mmCIF file of C-alpha atoms in Angstrom:
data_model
loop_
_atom_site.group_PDB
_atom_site.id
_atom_site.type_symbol
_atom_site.label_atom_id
_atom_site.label_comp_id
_atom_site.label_asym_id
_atom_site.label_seq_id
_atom_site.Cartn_x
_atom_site.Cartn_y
_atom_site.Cartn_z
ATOM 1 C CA UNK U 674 0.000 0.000 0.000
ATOM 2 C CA UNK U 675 1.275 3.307 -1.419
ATOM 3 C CA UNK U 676 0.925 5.537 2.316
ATOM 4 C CA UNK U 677 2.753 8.388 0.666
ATOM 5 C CA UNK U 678 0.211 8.486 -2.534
ATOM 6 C CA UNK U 679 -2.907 8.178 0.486
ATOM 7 C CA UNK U 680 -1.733 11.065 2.301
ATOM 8 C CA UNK U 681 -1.510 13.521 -0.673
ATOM 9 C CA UNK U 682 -4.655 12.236 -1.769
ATOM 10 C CA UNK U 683 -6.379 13.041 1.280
ATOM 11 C CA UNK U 684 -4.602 16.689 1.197
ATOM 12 C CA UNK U 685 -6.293 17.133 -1.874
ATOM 13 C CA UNK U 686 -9.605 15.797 -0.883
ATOM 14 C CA UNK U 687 -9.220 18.175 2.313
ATOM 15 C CA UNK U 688 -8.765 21.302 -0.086
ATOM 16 C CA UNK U 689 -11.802 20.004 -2.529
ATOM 17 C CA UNK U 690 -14.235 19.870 0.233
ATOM 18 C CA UNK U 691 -12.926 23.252 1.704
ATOM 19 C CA UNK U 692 -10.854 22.649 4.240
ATOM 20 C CA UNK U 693 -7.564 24.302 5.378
ATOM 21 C CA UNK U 694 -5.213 20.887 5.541
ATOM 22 C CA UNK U 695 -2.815 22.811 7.433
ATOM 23 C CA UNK U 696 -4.953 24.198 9.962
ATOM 24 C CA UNK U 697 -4.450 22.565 13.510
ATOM 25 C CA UNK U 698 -6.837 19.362 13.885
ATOM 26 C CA UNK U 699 -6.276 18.221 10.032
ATOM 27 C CA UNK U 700 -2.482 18.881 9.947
ATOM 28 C CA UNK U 701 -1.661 14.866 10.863
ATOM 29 C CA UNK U 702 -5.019 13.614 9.164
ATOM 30 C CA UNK U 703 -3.431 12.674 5.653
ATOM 31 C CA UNK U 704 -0.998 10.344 7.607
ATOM 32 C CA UNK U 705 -3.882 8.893 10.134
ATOM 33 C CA UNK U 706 -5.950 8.465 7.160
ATOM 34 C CA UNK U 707 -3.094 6.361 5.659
ATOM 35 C CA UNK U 708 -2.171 4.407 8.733
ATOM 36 C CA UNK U 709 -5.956 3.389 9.083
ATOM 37 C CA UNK U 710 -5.972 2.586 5.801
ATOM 38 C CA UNK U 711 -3.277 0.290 5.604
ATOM 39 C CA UNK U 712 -4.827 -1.185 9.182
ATOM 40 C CA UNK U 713 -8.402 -1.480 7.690
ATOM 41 C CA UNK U 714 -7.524 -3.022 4.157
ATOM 42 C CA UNK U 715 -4.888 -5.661 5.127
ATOM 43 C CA UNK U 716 -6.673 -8.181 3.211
ATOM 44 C CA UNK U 717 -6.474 -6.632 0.168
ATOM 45 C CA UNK U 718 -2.289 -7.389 0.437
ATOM 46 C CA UNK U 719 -3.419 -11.314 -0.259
ATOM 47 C CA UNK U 720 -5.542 -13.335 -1.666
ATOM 48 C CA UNK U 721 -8.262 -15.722 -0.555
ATOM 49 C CA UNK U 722 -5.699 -18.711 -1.515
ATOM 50 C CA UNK U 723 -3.083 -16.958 0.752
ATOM 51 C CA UNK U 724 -5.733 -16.644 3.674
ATOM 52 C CA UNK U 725 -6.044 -20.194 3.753
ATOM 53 C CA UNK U 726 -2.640 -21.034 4.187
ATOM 54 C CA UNK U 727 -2.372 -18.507 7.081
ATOM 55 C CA UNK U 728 -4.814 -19.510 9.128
ATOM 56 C CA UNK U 729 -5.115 -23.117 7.731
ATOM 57 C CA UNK U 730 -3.951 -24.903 10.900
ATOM 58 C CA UNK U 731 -6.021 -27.665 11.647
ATOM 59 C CA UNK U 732 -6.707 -31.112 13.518
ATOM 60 C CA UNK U 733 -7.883 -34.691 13.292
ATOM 61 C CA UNK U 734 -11.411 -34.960 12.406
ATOM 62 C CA UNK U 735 -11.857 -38.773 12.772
ATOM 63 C CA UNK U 736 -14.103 -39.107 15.416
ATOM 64 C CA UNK U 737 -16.922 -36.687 13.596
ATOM 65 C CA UNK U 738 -19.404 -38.612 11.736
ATOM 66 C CA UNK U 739 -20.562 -37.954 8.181
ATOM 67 C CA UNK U 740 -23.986 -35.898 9.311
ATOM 68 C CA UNK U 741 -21.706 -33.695 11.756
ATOM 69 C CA UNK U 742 -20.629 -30.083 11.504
ATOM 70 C CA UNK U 743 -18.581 -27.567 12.761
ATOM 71 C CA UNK U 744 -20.841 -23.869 13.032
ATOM 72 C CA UNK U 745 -19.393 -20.727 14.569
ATOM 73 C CA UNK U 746 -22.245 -17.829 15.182
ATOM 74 C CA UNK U 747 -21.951 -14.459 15.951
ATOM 75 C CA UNK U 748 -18.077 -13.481 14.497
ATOM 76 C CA UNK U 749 -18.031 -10.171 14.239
ATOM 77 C CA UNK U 750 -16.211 -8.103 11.286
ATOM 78 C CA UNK U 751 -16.609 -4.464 9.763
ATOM 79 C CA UNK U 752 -16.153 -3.417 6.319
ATOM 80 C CA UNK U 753 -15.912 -1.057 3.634
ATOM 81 C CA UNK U 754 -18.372 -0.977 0.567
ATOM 82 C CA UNK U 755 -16.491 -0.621 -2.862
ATOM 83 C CA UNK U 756 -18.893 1.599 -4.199
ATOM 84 C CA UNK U 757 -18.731 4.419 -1.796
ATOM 85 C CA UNK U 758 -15.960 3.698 0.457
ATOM 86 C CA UNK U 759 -18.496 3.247 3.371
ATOM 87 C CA UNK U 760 -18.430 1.332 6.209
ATOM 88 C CA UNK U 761 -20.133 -1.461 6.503
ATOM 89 C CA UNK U 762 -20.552 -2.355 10.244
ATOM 90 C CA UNK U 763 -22.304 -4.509 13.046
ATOM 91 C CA UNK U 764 -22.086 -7.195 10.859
ATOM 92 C CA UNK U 765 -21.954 -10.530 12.104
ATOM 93 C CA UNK U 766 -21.064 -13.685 10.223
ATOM 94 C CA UNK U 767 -22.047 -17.847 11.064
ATOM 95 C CA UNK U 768 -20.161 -20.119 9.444
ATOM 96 C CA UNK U 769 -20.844 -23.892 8.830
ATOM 97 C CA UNK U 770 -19.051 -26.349 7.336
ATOM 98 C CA UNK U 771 -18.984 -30.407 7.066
ATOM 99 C CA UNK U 772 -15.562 -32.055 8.552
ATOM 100 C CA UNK U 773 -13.635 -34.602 6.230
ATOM 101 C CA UNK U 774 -11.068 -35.749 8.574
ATOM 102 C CA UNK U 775 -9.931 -32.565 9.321
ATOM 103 C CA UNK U 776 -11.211 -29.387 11.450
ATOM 104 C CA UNK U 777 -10.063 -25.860 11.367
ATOM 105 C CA UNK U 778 -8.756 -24.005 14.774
ATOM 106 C CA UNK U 779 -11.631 -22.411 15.871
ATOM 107 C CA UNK U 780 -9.890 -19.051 16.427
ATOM 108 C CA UNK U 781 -8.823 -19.202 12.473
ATOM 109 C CA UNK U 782 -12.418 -19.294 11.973
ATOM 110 C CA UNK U 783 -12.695 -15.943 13.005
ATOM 111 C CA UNK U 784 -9.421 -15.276 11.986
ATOM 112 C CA UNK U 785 -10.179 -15.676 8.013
ATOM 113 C CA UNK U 786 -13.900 -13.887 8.456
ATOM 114 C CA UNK U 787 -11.943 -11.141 9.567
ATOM 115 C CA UNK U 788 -9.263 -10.546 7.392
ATOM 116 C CA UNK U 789 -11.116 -11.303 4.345
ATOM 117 C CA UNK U 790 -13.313 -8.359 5.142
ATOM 118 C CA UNK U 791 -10.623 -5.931 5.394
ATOM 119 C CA UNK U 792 -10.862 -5.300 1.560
ATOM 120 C CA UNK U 793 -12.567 -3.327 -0.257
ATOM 121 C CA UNK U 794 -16.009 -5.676 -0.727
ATOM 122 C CA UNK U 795 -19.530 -5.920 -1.442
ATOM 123 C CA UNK U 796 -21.165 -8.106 1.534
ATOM 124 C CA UNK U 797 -22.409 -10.839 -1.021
ATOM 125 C CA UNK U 798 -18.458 -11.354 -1.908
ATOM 126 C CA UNK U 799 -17.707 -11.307 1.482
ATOM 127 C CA UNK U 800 -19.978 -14.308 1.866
ATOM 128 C CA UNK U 801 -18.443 -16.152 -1.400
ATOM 129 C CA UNK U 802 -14.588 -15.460 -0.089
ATOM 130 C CA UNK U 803 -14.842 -16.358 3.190
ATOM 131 C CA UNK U 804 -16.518 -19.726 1.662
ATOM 132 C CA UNK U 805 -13.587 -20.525 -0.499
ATOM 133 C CA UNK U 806 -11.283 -19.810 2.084
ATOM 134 C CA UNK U 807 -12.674 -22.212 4.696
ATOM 135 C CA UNK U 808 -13.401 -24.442 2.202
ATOM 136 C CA UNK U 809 -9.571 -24.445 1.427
ATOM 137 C CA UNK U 810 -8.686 -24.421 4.480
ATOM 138 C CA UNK U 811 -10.665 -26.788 5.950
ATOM 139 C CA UNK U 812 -10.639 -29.413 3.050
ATOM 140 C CA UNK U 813 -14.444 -29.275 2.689
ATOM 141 C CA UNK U 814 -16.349 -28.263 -0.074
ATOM 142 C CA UNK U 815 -19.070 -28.488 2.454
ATOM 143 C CA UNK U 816 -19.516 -24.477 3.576
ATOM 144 C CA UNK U 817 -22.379 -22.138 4.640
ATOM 145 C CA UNK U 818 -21.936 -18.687 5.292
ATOM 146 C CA UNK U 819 -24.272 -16.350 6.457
ATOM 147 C CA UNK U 820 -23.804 -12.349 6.952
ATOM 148 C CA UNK U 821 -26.158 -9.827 8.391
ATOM 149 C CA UNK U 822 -24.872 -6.026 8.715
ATOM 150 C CA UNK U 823 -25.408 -2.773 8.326
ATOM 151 C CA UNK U 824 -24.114 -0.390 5.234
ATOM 152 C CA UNK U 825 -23.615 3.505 6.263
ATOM 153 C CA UNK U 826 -24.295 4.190 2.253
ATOM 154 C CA UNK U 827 -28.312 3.187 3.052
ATOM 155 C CA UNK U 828 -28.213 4.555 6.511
ATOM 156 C CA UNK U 829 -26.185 7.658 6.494
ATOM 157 C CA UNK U 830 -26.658 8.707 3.057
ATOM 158 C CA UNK U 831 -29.005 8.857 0.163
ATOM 159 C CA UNK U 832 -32.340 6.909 1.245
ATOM 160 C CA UNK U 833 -30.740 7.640 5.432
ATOM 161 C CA UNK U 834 -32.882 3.700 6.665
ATOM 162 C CA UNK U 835 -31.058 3.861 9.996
ATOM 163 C CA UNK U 836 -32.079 0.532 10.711
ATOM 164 C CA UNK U 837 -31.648 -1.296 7.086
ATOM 165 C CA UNK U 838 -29.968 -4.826 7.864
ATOM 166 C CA UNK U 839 -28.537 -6.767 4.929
ATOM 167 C CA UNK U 840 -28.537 -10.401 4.624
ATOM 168 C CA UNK U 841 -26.425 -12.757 2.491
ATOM 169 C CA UNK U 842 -26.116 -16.302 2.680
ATOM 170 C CA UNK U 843 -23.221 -18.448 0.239
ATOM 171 C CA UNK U 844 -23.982 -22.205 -0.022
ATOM 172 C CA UNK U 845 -21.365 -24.505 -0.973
ATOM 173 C CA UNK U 846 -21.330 -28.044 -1.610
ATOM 174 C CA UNK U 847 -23.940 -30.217 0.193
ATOM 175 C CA UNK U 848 -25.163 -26.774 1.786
ATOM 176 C CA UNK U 849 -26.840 -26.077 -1.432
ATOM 177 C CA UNK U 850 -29.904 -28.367 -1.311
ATOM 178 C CA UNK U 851 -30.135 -29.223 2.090
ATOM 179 C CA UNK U 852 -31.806 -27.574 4.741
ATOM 180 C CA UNK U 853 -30.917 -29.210 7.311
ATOM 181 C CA UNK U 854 -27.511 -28.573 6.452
ATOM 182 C CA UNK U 855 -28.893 -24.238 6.306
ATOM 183 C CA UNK U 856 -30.725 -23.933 9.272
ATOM 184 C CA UNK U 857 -27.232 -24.427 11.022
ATOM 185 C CA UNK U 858 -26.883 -20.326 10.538
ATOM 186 C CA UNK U 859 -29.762 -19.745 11.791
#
């Protein structure tokens, strides 16, 4: 990430809205704004592939049966929407996925929601990349994801629904036709 190009962006954005960039409170704001930046979009340095193999540690699965599965509820992430550079926020993501003699580290669950929303991303990508990863990572094709959340470009601008919630869900594998299977996000 380019810190150097950020912070003379946000100069300029600074004087096109207006504002003195060297007045007191904004003189350090082009290098916050870069630092955040670089904080808040650390997944866009890799790719879903890469993810996996970070936070791909995992253990025996033998003593899961076929009909068993691993679900984490309630992970929460933030965002920001490629369209408008707005946050997308209290957004929590359940995951599901089928064992096949192996099960992630429950922490890299979280782990990979996380950093594959620190991108640039629309939430029903979000959904479809945290599915591959696990899927990789996990080595099941067996994956449900589901994301509810919030998107300050419906609630703090144009149509301003304050309490607009978005839901997505990505089925993968046997997820796709069987409900059983979905309700697990529920």
């Amino acid at each position: 990430m380019d810190k150097k190009a950020i912070e003379l962006h946000v100069r300029g954005i600074l004087e096109a809205i207006g504002e003195d960039p060297d007045r007191e409170g904004l003189i350090e704001t082009p290098g916050r704004v870069a630092r955040m930046l670089e904080e808040v979009l650390e997944g866009t340095a890799y790719t879903n592939h890469e993810i996996a193999e970070m936070f791909g540690k995992t253990f025996s699965a033998e003593n899961f049966g076929e009909s068993e599965a691993v679900v984490m509820k309630d992970i929460t992430v933030f965002s920001y929407c490629e369209h408008h550079l707005a946050l997308m926020y209290d957004m929590t993501v359940n995951v599901a996925y089928v064992p096949h003699g192996k099960v992630l580290g429950l922490s890299k669950i979280a782990r990979i929601c996380d950093m594959a929303a620190k991108r640039l991303q629309l939430q029903e990508r979000l959904g479809r990349d945290i599915a591959e990863i696990i899927a990789e990572a996990a080595g099941s094709d067996d994956v449900g994801v589901k994301i509810i959340g919030s998107h300050s470009c419906m609630t703090a601008r144009g149509i301003r629904n304050a309490s607009a919630r978005t839901e997505t869900r990505t089925y993968t594998g046997e997820f796709k036709n069987n409900r059983d299977l979905q309700k697990l996000l529920d």
